[in-house]
């Protein structure tokens, strides 16, 4: 039996925290080694227990943190002090600015998911697996919002519906073979769409999954102005 992913869960709401803990434990893939209620306790638990992954709410009480960004600031501290620990941030905000705040120092080992994904065990486990191996994930709804904004600005050649589907899965940290399974396509079809996406976005293609996420986010990110 494969070793379970040792995980710390952080959320200031007891019912959400315990619900997330129980959901993850039932998967058989995750061992929740601690469940804490604020950012300070989160850092202490990571220091003491050295988990593989942290799953944290974006907002939690804590005096030393920026209000409303406690989970993101704690995520950055965790990755700075323990670069082998992946972090999944759960947020109620689909505004991409929060996601870019999380990814501002790089995408490797980070995931940004909307909180309604907690009820979808496969989605949450996929993000945990990704960050545990140094990958990265951004919620497909956030990517769709970014795409819509760029459509309005008219800054790139429009992607086809299929290319949008593939791009969402790319941003979710999936490899070409995983995208093929998710969308019921052949690998060659996925590769063709991926190449078209990078050509239209004016980006360099890469087989490294988290670098592909970073490239797409860099292109779709906020304007420097």
mmCIF file with all atom_site columns, N, CA and C in Angstrom, residues 138-205:
data_model
loop_
_atom_site.group_PDB
_atom_site.id
_atom_site.type_symbol
_atom_site.label_atom_id
_atom_site.label_alt_id
_atom_site.label_comp_id
_atom_site.label_asym_id
_atom_site.label_entity_id
_atom_site.label_seq_id
_atom_site.pdbx_PDB_ins_code
_atom_site.Cartn_x
_atom_site.Cartn_y
_atom_site.Cartn_z
_atom_site.occupancy
_atom_site.B_iso_or_equiv
_atom_site.pdbx_formal_charge
_atom_site.auth_seq_id
_atom_site.auth_comp_id
_atom_site.auth_asym_id
_atom_site.auth_atom_id
_atom_site.pdbx_PDB_model_num
ATOM 1   N N  . UNK A 1 138 ? -4.322  25.766 -10.514 1.00 0.00 ? 138 UNK A N  1
ATOM 2   C CA . UNK A 1 138 ? -5.183  26.930 -10.326 1.00 0.00 ? 138 UNK A CA 1
ATOM 3   C C  . UNK A 1 138 ? -6.587  26.533 -10.731 1.00 0.00 ? 138 UNK A C  1
ATOM 4   N N  . UNK A 1 139 ? -7.574  26.968 -9.973  1.00 0.00 ? 139 UNK A N  1
ATOM 5   C CA . UNK A 1 139 ? -8.947  26.562 -10.204 1.00 0.00 ? 139 UNK A CA 1
ATOM 6   C C  . UNK A 1 139 ? -9.402  26.930 -11.615 1.00 0.00 ? 139 UNK A C  1
ATOM 7   N N  . UNK A 1 140 ? -10.044 25.985 -12.313 1.00 0.00 ? 140 UNK A N  1
ATOM 8   C CA . UNK A 1 140 ? -10.493 26.260 -13.689 1.00 0.00 ? 140 UNK A CA 1
ATOM 9   C C  . UNK A 1 140 ? -11.435 27.459 -13.794 1.00 0.00 ? 140 UNK A C  1
ATOM 10  N N  . UNK A 1 141 ? -12.237 27.729 -12.770 1.00 0.00 ? 141 UNK A N  1
ATOM 11  C CA . UNK A 1 141 ? -13.144 28.883 -12.826 1.00 0.00 ? 141 UNK A CA 1
ATOM 12  C C  . UNK A 1 141 ? -12.361 30.191 -12.861 1.00 0.00 ? 141 UNK A C  1
ATOM 13  N N  . UNK A 1 142 ? -11.237 30.236 -12.176 1.00 0.00 ? 142 UNK A N  1
ATOM 14  C CA . UNK A 1 142 ? -10.390 31.433 -12.194 1.00 0.00 ? 142 UNK A CA 1
ATOM 15  C C  . UNK A 1 142 ? -9.794  31.608 -13.586 1.00 0.00 ? 142 UNK A C  1
ATOM 16  N N  . UNK A 1 143 ? -9.335  30.510 -14.178 1.00 0.00 ? 143 UNK A N  1
ATOM 17  C CA . UNK A 1 143 ? -8.778  30.570 -15.533 1.00 0.00 ? 143 UNK A CA 1
ATOM 18  C C  . UNK A 1 143 ? -9.827  31.049 -16.529 1.00 0.00 ? 143 UNK A C  1
ATOM 19  N N  . UNK A 1 144 ? -11.051 30.565 -16.407 1.00 0.00 ? 144 UNK A N  1
ATOM 20  C CA . UNK A 1 144 ? -12.114 30.978 -17.324 1.00 0.00 ? 144 UNK A CA 1
ATOM 21  C C  . UNK A 1 144 ? -12.370 32.477 -17.220 1.00 0.00 ? 144 UNK A C  1
ATOM 22  N N  . UNK A 1 145 ? -12.336 33.009 -16.001 1.00 0.00 ? 145 UNK A N  1
ATOM 23  C CA . UNK A 1 145 ? -12.505 34.450 -15.827 1.00 0.00 ? 145 UNK A CA 1
ATOM 24  C C  . UNK A 1 145 ? -11.396 35.245 -16.502 1.00 0.00 ? 145 UNK A C  1
ATOM 25  N N  . UNK A 1 146 ? -10.168 34.745 -16.395 1.00 0.00 ? 146 UNK A N  1
ATOM 26  C CA . UNK A 1 146 ? -9.040  35.404 -17.046 1.00 0.00 ? 146 UNK A CA 1
ATOM 27  C C  . UNK A 1 146 ? -9.177  35.363 -18.559 1.00 0.00 ? 146 UNK A C  1
ATOM 28  N N  . UNK A 1 147 ? -9.609  34.220 -19.083 1.00 0.00 ? 147 UNK A N  1
ATOM 29  C CA . UNK A 1 147 ? -9.806  34.099 -20.519 1.00 0.00 ? 147 UNK A CA 1
ATOM 30  C C  . UNK A 1 147 ? -10.865 35.071 -21.016 1.00 0.00 ? 147 UNK A C  1
ATOM 31  N N  . UNK A 1 148 ? -11.959 35.192 -20.276 1.00 0.00 ? 148 UNK A N  1
ATOM 32  C CA . UNK A 1 148 ? -13.034 36.102 -20.663 1.00 0.00 ? 148 UNK A CA 1
ATOM 33  C C  . UNK A 1 148 ? -12.527 37.539 -20.699 1.00 0.00 ? 148 UNK A C  1
ATOM 34  N N  . UNK A 1 149 ? -11.706 37.892 -19.713 1.00 0.00 ? 149 UNK A N  1
ATOM 35  C CA . UNK A 1 149 ? -11.177 39.250 -19.667 1.00 0.00 ? 149 UNK A CA 1
ATOM 36  C C  . UNK A 1 149 ? -10.282 39.530 -20.870 1.00 0.00 ? 149 UNK A C  1
ATOM 37  N N  . UNK A 1 150 ? -9.460  38.546 -21.228 1.00 0.00 ? 150 UNK A N  1
ATOM 38  C CA . UNK A 1 150 ? -8.582  38.744 -22.372 1.00 0.00 ? 150 UNK A CA 1
ATOM 39  C C  . UNK A 1 150 ? -9.353  38.758 -23.688 1.00 0.00 ? 150 UNK A C  1
ATOM 40  N N  . UNK A 1 151 ? -10.470 38.018 -23.750 1.00 0.00 ? 151 UNK A N  1
ATOM 41  C CA . UNK A 1 151 ? -11.328 38.090 -24.938 1.00 0.00 ? 151 UNK A CA 1
ATOM 42  C C  . UNK A 1 151 ? -11.833 39.504 -25.141 1.00 0.00 ? 151 UNK A C  1
ATOM 43  N N  . UNK A 1 152 ? -12.254 40.145 -24.049 1.00 0.00 ? 152 UNK A N  1
ATOM 44  C CA . UNK A 1 152 ? -12.775 41.510 -24.131 1.00 0.00 ? 152 UNK A CA 1
ATOM 45  C C  . UNK A 1 152 ? -11.687 42.471 -24.576 1.00 0.00 ? 152 UNK A C  1
ATOM 46  N N  . UNK A 1 153 ? -10.466 42.277 -24.048 1.00 0.00 ? 153 UNK A N  1
ATOM 47  C CA . UNK A 1 153 ? -9.373  43.171 -24.390 1.00 0.00 ? 153 UNK A CA 1
ATOM 48  C C  . UNK A 1 153 ? -8.867  42.919 -25.814 1.00 0.00 ? 153 UNK A C  1
ATOM 49  N N  . UNK A 1 154 ? -9.182  41.727 -26.367 1.00 0.00 ? 154 UNK A N  1
ATOM 50  C CA . UNK A 1 154 ? -8.774  41.416 -27.719 1.00 0.00 ? 154 UNK A CA 1
ATOM 51  C C  . UNK A 1 154 ? -7.273  41.354 -27.910 1.00 0.00 ? 154 UNK A C  1
ATOM 52  N N  . UNK A 1 155 ? -6.556  40.885 -26.900 1.00 0.00 ? 155 UNK A N  1
ATOM 53  C CA . UNK A 1 155 ? -5.099  40.900 -26.966 1.00 0.00 ? 155 UNK A CA 1
ATOM 54  C C  . UNK A 1 155 ? -4.504  39.628 -27.552 1.00 0.00 ? 155 UNK A C  1
ATOM 55  N N  . UNK A 1 156 ? -5.298  38.684 -27.936 1.00 0.00 ? 156 UNK A N  1
ATOM 56  C CA . UNK A 1 156 ? -4.740  37.472 -28.511 1.00 0.00 ? 156 UNK A CA 1
ATOM 57  C C  . UNK A 1 156 ? -5.747  36.852 -29.461 1.00 0.00 ? 156 UNK A C  1
ATOM 58  N N  . UNK A 1 157 ? -5.246  35.981 -30.306 1.00 0.00 ? 157 UNK A N  1
ATOM 59  C CA . UNK A 1 157 ? -6.131  35.228 -31.181 1.00 0.00 ? 157 UNK A CA 1
ATOM 60  C C  . UNK A 1 157 ? -7.021  34.347 -30.330 1.00 0.00 ? 157 UNK A C  1
ATOM 61  N N  . UNK A 1 158 ? -8.310  34.335 -30.640 1.00 0.00 ? 158 UNK A N  1
ATOM 62  C CA . UNK A 1 158 ? -9.259  33.599 -29.808 1.00 0.00 ? 158 UNK A CA 1
ATOM 63  C C  . UNK A 1 158 ? -8.956  32.104 -29.821 1.00 0.00 ? 158 UNK A C  1
ATOM 64  N N  . UNK A 1 159 ? -9.085  31.490 -28.659 1.00 0.00 ? 159 UNK A N  1
ATOM 65  C CA . UNK A 1 159 ? -8.951  30.046 -28.553 1.00 0.00 ? 159 UNK A CA 1
ATOM 66  C C  . UNK A 1 159 ? -10.273 29.384 -28.917 1.00 0.00 ? 159 UNK A C  1
ATOM 67  N N  . UNK A 1 160 ? -10.187 28.210 -29.510 1.00 0.00 ? 160 UNK A N  1
ATOM 68  C CA . UNK A 1 160 ? -11.397 27.443 -29.795 1.00 0.00 ? 160 UNK A CA 1
ATOM 69  C C  . UNK A 1 160 ? -11.946 26.879 -28.493 1.00 0.00 ? 160 UNK A C  1
ATOM 70  N N  . UNK A 1 161 ? -13.172 26.384 -28.544 1.00 0.00 ? 161 UNK A N  1
ATOM 71  C CA . UNK A 1 161 ? -13.788 25.790 -27.348 1.00 0.00 ? 161 UNK A CA 1
ATOM 72  C C  . UNK A 1 161 ? -12.943 24.629 -26.825 1.00 0.00 ? 161 UNK A C  1
ATOM 73  N N  . UNK A 1 162 ? -12.435 23.798 -27.727 1.00 0.00 ? 162 UNK A N  1
ATOM 74  C CA . UNK A 1 162 ? -11.606 22.661 -27.310 1.00 0.00 ? 162 UNK A CA 1
ATOM 75  C C  . UNK A 1 162 ? -10.294 23.132 -26.699 1.00 0.00 ? 162 UNK A C  1
ATOM 76  N N  . UNK A 1 163 ? -9.695  24.162 -27.289 1.00 0.00 ? 163 UNK A N  1
ATOM 77  C CA . UNK A 1 163 ? -8.449  24.690 -26.732 1.00 0.00 ? 163 UNK A CA 1
ATOM 78  C C  . UNK A 1 163 ? -8.665  25.276 -25.345 1.00 0.00 ? 163 UNK A C  1
ATOM 79  N N  . UNK A 1 164 ? -9.823  25.908 -25.136 1.00 0.00 ? 164 UNK A N  1
ATOM 80  C CA . UNK A 1 164 ? -10.148 26.402 -23.795 1.00 0.00 ? 164 UNK A CA 1
ATOM 81  C C  . UNK A 1 164 ? -10.235 25.254 -22.794 1.00 0.00 ? 164 UNK A C  1
ATOM 82  N N  . UNK A 1 165 ? -10.878 24.171 -23.216 1.00 0.00 ? 165 UNK A N  1
ATOM 83  C CA . UNK A 1 165 ? -10.985 23.006 -22.337 1.00 0.00 ? 165 UNK A CA 1
ATOM 84  C C  . UNK A 1 165 ? -9.600  22.494 -21.954 1.00 0.00 ? 165 UNK A C  1
ATOM 85  N N  . UNK A 1 166 ? -8.724  22.404 -22.938 1.00 0.00 ? 166 UNK A N  1
ATOM 86  C CA . UNK A 1 166 ? -7.374  21.902 -22.688 1.00 0.00 ? 166 UNK A CA 1
ATOM 87  C C  . UNK A 1 166 ? -6.603  22.874 -21.797 1.00 0.00 ? 166 UNK A C  1
ATOM 88  N N  . UNK A 1 167 ? -6.754  24.173 -22.038 1.00 0.00 ? 167 UNK A N  1
ATOM 89  C CA . UNK A 1 167 ? -6.057  25.171 -21.226 1.00 0.00 ? 167 UNK A CA 1
ATOM 90  C C  . UNK A 1 167 ? -6.478  25.092 -19.767 1.00 0.00 ? 167 UNK A C  1
ATOM 91  N N  . UNK A 1 168 ? -7.775  24.911 -19.532 1.00 0.00 ? 168 UNK A N  1
ATOM 92  C CA . UNK A 1 168 ? -8.251  24.788 -18.141 1.00 0.00 ? 168 UNK A CA 1
ATOM 93  C C  . UNK A 1 168 ? -7.592  23.596 -17.456 1.00 0.00 ? 168 UNK A C  1
ATOM 94  N N  . UNK A 1 169 ? -7.480  22.486 -18.178 1.00 0.00 ? 169 UNK A N  1
ATOM 95  C CA . UNK A 1 169 ? -6.857  21.302 -17.582 1.00 0.00 ? 169 UNK A CA 1
ATOM 96  C C  . UNK A 1 169 ? -5.351  21.512 -17.391 1.00 0.00 ? 169 UNK A C  1
ATOM 97  N N  . UNK A 1 170 ? -4.712  22.229 -18.302 1.00 0.00 ? 170 UNK A N  1
ATOM 98  C CA . UNK A 1 170 ? -3.296  22.557 -18.133 1.00 0.00 ? 170 UNK A CA 1
ATOM 99  C C  . UNK A 1 170 ? -3.088  23.370 -16.866 1.00 0.00 ? 170 UNK A C  1
ATOM 100 N N  . UNK A 1 171 ? -3.938  24.370 -16.665 1.00 0.00 ? 171 UNK A N  1
ATOM 101 C CA . UNK A 1 171 ? -3.819  25.207 -15.478 1.00 0.00 ? 171 UNK A CA 1
ATOM 102 C C  . UNK A 1 171 ? -4.122  24.426 -14.211 1.00 0.00 ? 171 UNK A C  1
ATOM 103 N N  . UNK A 1 172 ? -4.804  23.314 -14.382 1.00 0.00 ? 172 UNK A N  1
ATOM 104 C CA . UNK A 1 172 ? -5.090  22.443 -13.244 1.00 0.00 ? 172 UNK A CA 1
ATOM 105 C C  . UNK A 1 172 ? -3.928  21.509 -12.958 1.00 0.00 ? 172 UNK A C  1
ATOM 106 N N  . UNK A 1 173 ? -2.833  21.692 -13.663 1.00 0.00 ? 173 UNK A N  1
ATOM 107 C CA . UNK A 1 173 ? -1.623  20.941 -13.377 1.00 0.00 ? 173 UNK A CA 1
ATOM 108 C C  . UNK A 1 173 ? -1.556  19.562 -14.002 1.00 0.00 ? 173 UNK A C  1
ATOM 109 N N  . UNK A 1 174 ? -2.348  19.316 -15.039 1.00 0.00 ? 174 UNK A N  1
ATOM 110 C CA . UNK A 1 174 ? -2.385  17.980 -15.627 1.00 0.00 ? 174 UNK A CA 1
ATOM 111 C C  . UNK A 1 174 ? -1.384  17.845 -16.775 1.00 0.00 ? 174 UNK A C  1
ATOM 112 N N  . UNK A 1 175 ? -0.815  16.657 -16.903 1.00 0.00 ? 175 UNK A N  1
ATOM 113 C CA . UNK A 1 175 ? 0.043   16.328 -18.029 1.00 0.00 ? 175 UNK A CA 1
ATOM 114 C C  . UNK A 1 175 ? -0.827  16.078 -19.256 1.00 0.00 ? 175 UNK A C  1
ATOM 115 N N  . UNK A 1 176 ? -0.195  15.959 -20.419 1.00 0.00 ? 176 UNK A N  1
ATOM 116 C CA . UNK A 1 176 ? -0.956  15.698 -21.642 1.00 0.00 ? 176 UNK A CA 1
ATOM 117 C C  . UNK A 1 176 ? -1.746  14.399 -21.549 1.00 0.00 ? 176 UNK A C  1
ATOM 118 N N  . UNK A 1 177 ? -1.134  13.354 -20.991 1.00 0.00 ? 177 UNK A N  1
ATOM 119 C CA . UNK A 1 177 ? -1.845  12.078 -20.890 1.00 0.00 ? 177 UNK A CA 1
ATOM 120 C C  . UNK A 1 177 ? -3.028  12.175 -19.943 1.00 0.00 ? 177 UNK A C  1
ATOM 121 N N  . UNK A 1 178 ? -2.874  12.930 -18.855 1.00 0.00 ? 178 UNK A N  1
ATOM 122 C CA . UNK A 1 178 ? -3.986  13.111 -17.911 1.00 0.00 ? 178 UNK A CA 1
ATOM 123 C C  . UNK A 1 178 ? -5.097  13.943 -18.534 1.00 0.00 ? 178 UNK A C  1
ATOM 124 N N  . UNK A 1 179 ? -4.719  14.953 -19.326 1.00 0.00 ? 179 UNK A N  1
ATOM 125 C CA . UNK A 1 179 ? -5.731  15.754 -20.027 1.00 0.00 ? 179 UNK A CA 1
ATOM 126 C C  . UNK A 1 179 ? -6.499  14.879 -21.004 1.00 0.00 ? 179 UNK A C  1
ATOM 127 N N  . UNK A 1 180 ? -5.786  14.013 -21.699 1.00 0.00 ? 180 UNK A N  1
ATOM 128 C CA . UNK A 1 180 ? -6.442  13.115 -22.654 1.00 0.00 ? 180 UNK A CA 1
ATOM 129 C C  . UNK A 1 180 ? -7.485  12.252 -21.960 1.00 0.00 ? 180 UNK A C  1
ATOM 130 N N  . UNK A 1 181 ? -7.146  11.735 -20.785 1.00 0.00 ? 181 UNK A N  1
ATOM 131 C CA . UNK A 1 181 ? -8.112  10.920 -20.042 1.00 0.00 ? 181 UNK A CA 1
ATOM 132 C C  . UNK A 1 181 ? -9.287  11.750 -19.562 1.00 0.00 ? 181 UNK A C  1
ATOM 133 N N  . UNK A 1 182 ? -9.011  12.954 -19.072 1.00 0.00 ? 182 UNK A N  1
ATOM 134 C CA . UNK A 1 182 ? -10.079 13.798 -18.524 1.00 0.00 ? 182 UNK A CA 1
ATOM 135 C C  . UNK A 1 182 ? -11.067 14.239 -19.592 1.00 0.00 ? 182 UNK A C  1
ATOM 136 N N  . UNK A 1 183 ? -10.576 14.513 -20.786 1.00 0.00 ? 183 UNK A N  1
ATOM 137 C CA . UNK A 1 183 ? -11.428 15.035 -21.863 1.00 0.00 ? 183 UNK A CA 1
ATOM 138 C C  . UNK A 1 183 ? -11.803 13.975 -22.894 1.00 0.00 ? 183 UNK A C  1
ATOM 139 N N  . UNK A 1 184 ? -11.376 12.737 -22.653 1.00 0.00 ? 184 UNK A N  1
ATOM 140 C CA . UNK A 1 184 ? -11.675 11.624 -23.565 1.00 0.00 ? 184 UNK A CA 1
ATOM 141 C C  . UNK A 1 184 ? -11.160 11.915 -24.980 1.00 0.00 ? 184 UNK A C  1
ATOM 142 N N  . UNK A 1 185 ? -9.887  12.335 -25.041 1.00 0.00 ? 185 UNK A N  1
ATOM 143 C CA . UNK A 1 185 ? -9.236  12.624 -26.305 1.00 0.00 ? 185 UNK A CA 1
ATOM 144 C C  . UNK A 1 185 ? -8.010  11.725 -26.455 1.00 0.00 ? 185 UNK A C  1
ATOM 145 N N  . UNK A 1 186 ? -7.511  11.639 -27.667 1.00 0.00 ? 186 UNK A N  1
ATOM 146 C CA . UNK A 1 186 ? -6.237  10.960 -27.872 1.00 0.00 ? 186 UNK A CA 1
ATOM 147 C C  . UNK A 1 186 ? -5.113  11.877 -27.427 1.00 0.00 ? 186 UNK A C  1
ATOM 148 N N  . UNK A 1 187 ? -3.974  11.294 -27.077 1.00 0.00 ? 187 UNK A N  1
ATOM 149 C CA . UNK A 1 187 ? -2.832  12.104 -26.668 1.00 0.00 ? 187 UNK A CA 1
ATOM 150 C C  . UNK A 1 187 ? -2.369  12.996 -27.811 1.00 0.00 ? 187 UNK A C  1
ATOM 151 N N  . UNK A 1 188 ? -2.407  12.476 -29.030 1.00 0.00 ? 188 UNK A N  1
ATOM 152 C CA . UNK A 1 188 ? -1.990  13.288 -30.180 1.00 0.00 ? 188 UNK A CA 1
ATOM 153 C C  . UNK A 1 188 ? -2.903  14.504 -30.360 1.00 0.00 ? 188 UNK A C  1
ATOM 154 N N  . UNK A 1 189 ? -4.200  14.331 -30.097 1.00 0.00 ? 189 UNK A N  1
ATOM 155 C CA . UNK A 1 189 ? -5.131  15.460 -30.194 1.00 0.00 ? 189 UNK A CA 1
ATOM 156 C C  . UNK A 1 189 ? -4.824  16.503 -29.121 1.00 0.00 ? 189 UNK A C  1
ATOM 157 N N  . UNK A 1 190 ? -4.524  16.041 -27.905 1.00 0.00 ? 190 UNK A N  1
ATOM 158 C CA . UNK A 1 190 ? -4.168  16.963 -26.826 1.00 0.00 ? 190 UNK A CA 1
ATOM 159 C C  . UNK A 1 190 ? -2.899  17.721 -27.195 1.00 0.00 ? 190 UNK A C  1
ATOM 160 N N  . UNK A 1 191 ? -1.898  17.017 -27.689 1.00 0.00 ? 191 UNK A N  1
ATOM 161 C CA . UNK A 1 191 ? -0.639  17.663 -28.066 1.00 0.00 ? 191 UNK A CA 1
ATOM 162 C C  . UNK A 1 191 ? -0.866  18.730 -29.133 1.00 0.00 ? 191 UNK A C  1
ATOM 163 N N  . UNK A 1 192 ? -1.731  18.430 -30.096 1.00 0.00 ? 192 UNK A N  1
ATOM 164 C CA . UNK A 1 192 ? -2.044  19.396 -31.154 1.00 0.00 ? 192 UNK A CA 1
ATOM 165 C C  . UNK A 1 192 ? -2.684  20.650 -30.563 1.00 0.00 ? 192 UNK A C  1
ATOM 166 N N  . UNK A 1 193 ? -3.628  20.455 -29.627 1.00 0.00 ? 193 UNK A N  1
ATOM 167 C CA . UNK A 1 193 ? -4.293  21.600 -29.006 1.00 0.00 ? 193 UNK A CA 1
ATOM 168 C C  . UNK A 1 193 ? -3.344  22.398 -28.124 1.00 0.00 ? 193 UNK A C  1
ATOM 169 N N  . UNK A 1 194 ? -2.477  21.699 -27.395 1.00 0.00 ? 194 UNK A N  1
ATOM 170 C CA . UNK A 1 194 ? -1.503  22.383 -26.537 1.00 0.00 ? 194 UNK A CA 1
ATOM 171 C C  . UNK A 1 194 ? -0.578  23.247 -27.385 1.00 0.00 ? 194 UNK A C  1
ATOM 172 N N  . UNK A 1 195 ? -0.093  22.692 -28.490 1.00 0.00 ? 195 UNK A N  1
ATOM 173 C CA . UNK A 1 195 ? 0.787   23.463 -29.368 1.00 0.00 ? 195 UNK A CA 1
ATOM 174 C C  . UNK A 1 195 ? 0.068   24.687 -29.924 1.00 0.00 ? 195 UNK A C  1
ATOM 175 N N  . UNK A 1 196 ? -1.207  24.516 -30.285 1.00 0.00 ? 196 UNK A N  1
ATOM 176 C CA . UNK A 1 196 ? -1.983  25.652 -30.813 1.00 0.00 ? 196 UNK A CA 1
ATOM 177 C C  . UNK A 1 196 ? -2.167  26.727 -29.753 1.00 0.00 ? 196 UNK A C  1
ATOM 178 N N  . UNK A 1 197 ? -2.409  26.301 -28.508 1.00 0.00 ? 197 UNK A N  1
ATOM 179 C CA . UNK A 1 197 ? -2.595  27.257 -27.409 1.00 0.00 ? 197 UNK A CA 1
ATOM 180 C C  . UNK A 1 197 ? -1.336  28.098 -27.217 1.00 0.00 ? 197 UNK A C  1
ATOM 181 N N  . UNK A 1 198 ? -0.194  27.437 -27.137 1.00 0.00 ? 198 UNK A N  1
ATOM 182 C CA . UNK A 1 198 ? 1.036   28.178 -26.899 1.00 0.00 ? 198 UNK A CA 1
ATOM 183 C C  . UNK A 1 198 ? 1.393   29.069 -28.080 1.00 0.00 ? 198 UNK A C  1
ATOM 184 N N  . UNK A 1 199 ? 1.072   28.635 -29.275 1.00 0.00 ? 199 UNK A N  1
ATOM 185 C CA . UNK A 1 199 ? 1.315   29.471 -30.451 1.00 0.00 ? 199 UNK A CA 1
ATOM 186 C C  . UNK A 1 199 ? 0.458   30.727 -30.397 1.00 0.00 ? 199 UNK A C  1
ATOM 187 N N  . UNK A 1 200 ? -0.830  30.549 -30.073 1.00 0.00 ? 200 UNK A N  1
ATOM 188 C CA . UNK A 1 200 ? -1.738  31.693 -30.025 1.00 0.00 ? 200 UNK A CA 1
ATOM 189 C C  . UNK A 1 200 ? -1.408  32.639 -28.878 1.00 0.00 ? 200 UNK A C  1
ATOM 190 N N  . UNK A 1 201 ? -0.909  32.094 -27.752 1.00 0.00 ? 201 UNK A N  1
ATOM 191 C CA . UNK A 1 201 ? -0.563  32.938 -26.611 1.00 0.00 ? 201 UNK A CA 1
ATOM 192 C C  . UNK A 1 201 ? 0.839   33.527 -26.740 1.00 0.00 ? 201 UNK A C  1
ATOM 193 N N  . UNK A 1 202 ? 1.583   33.076 -27.758 1.00 0.00 ? 202 UNK A N  1
ATOM 194 C CA . UNK A 1 202 ? 2.934   33.588 -27.938 1.00 0.00 ? 202 UNK A CA 1
ATOM 195 C C  . UNK A 1 202 ? 3.885   33.132 -26.860 1.00 0.00 ? 202 UNK A C  1
ATOM 196 N N  . UNK A 1 203 ? 3.673   31.897 -26.360 1.00 0.00 ? 203 UNK A N  1
ATOM 197 C CA . UNK A 1 203 ? 4.482   31.363 -25.270 1.00 0.00 ? 203 UNK A CA 1
ATOM 198 C C  . UNK A 1 203 ? 5.297   30.180 -25.747 1.00 0.00 ? 203 UNK A C  1
ATOM 199 N N  . UNK A 1 204 ? 6.393   29.903 -25.008 1.00 0.00 ? 204 UNK A N  1
ATOM 200 C CA . UNK A 1 204 ? 7.217   28.741 -25.307 1.00 0.00 ? 204 UNK A CA 1
ATOM 201 C C  . UNK A 1 204 ? 6.632   27.526 -24.615 1.00 0.00 ? 204 UNK A C  1
ATOM 202 N N  . UNK A 1 205 ? 6.403   26.468 -25.387 1.00 0.00 ? 205 UNK A N  1
ATOM 203 C CA . UNK A 1 205 ? 5.854   25.238 -24.814 1.00 0.00 ? 205 UNK A CA 1
ATOM 204 C C  . UNK A 1 205 ? 6.911   24.562 -23.954 1.00 0.00 ? 205 UNK A C  1
#
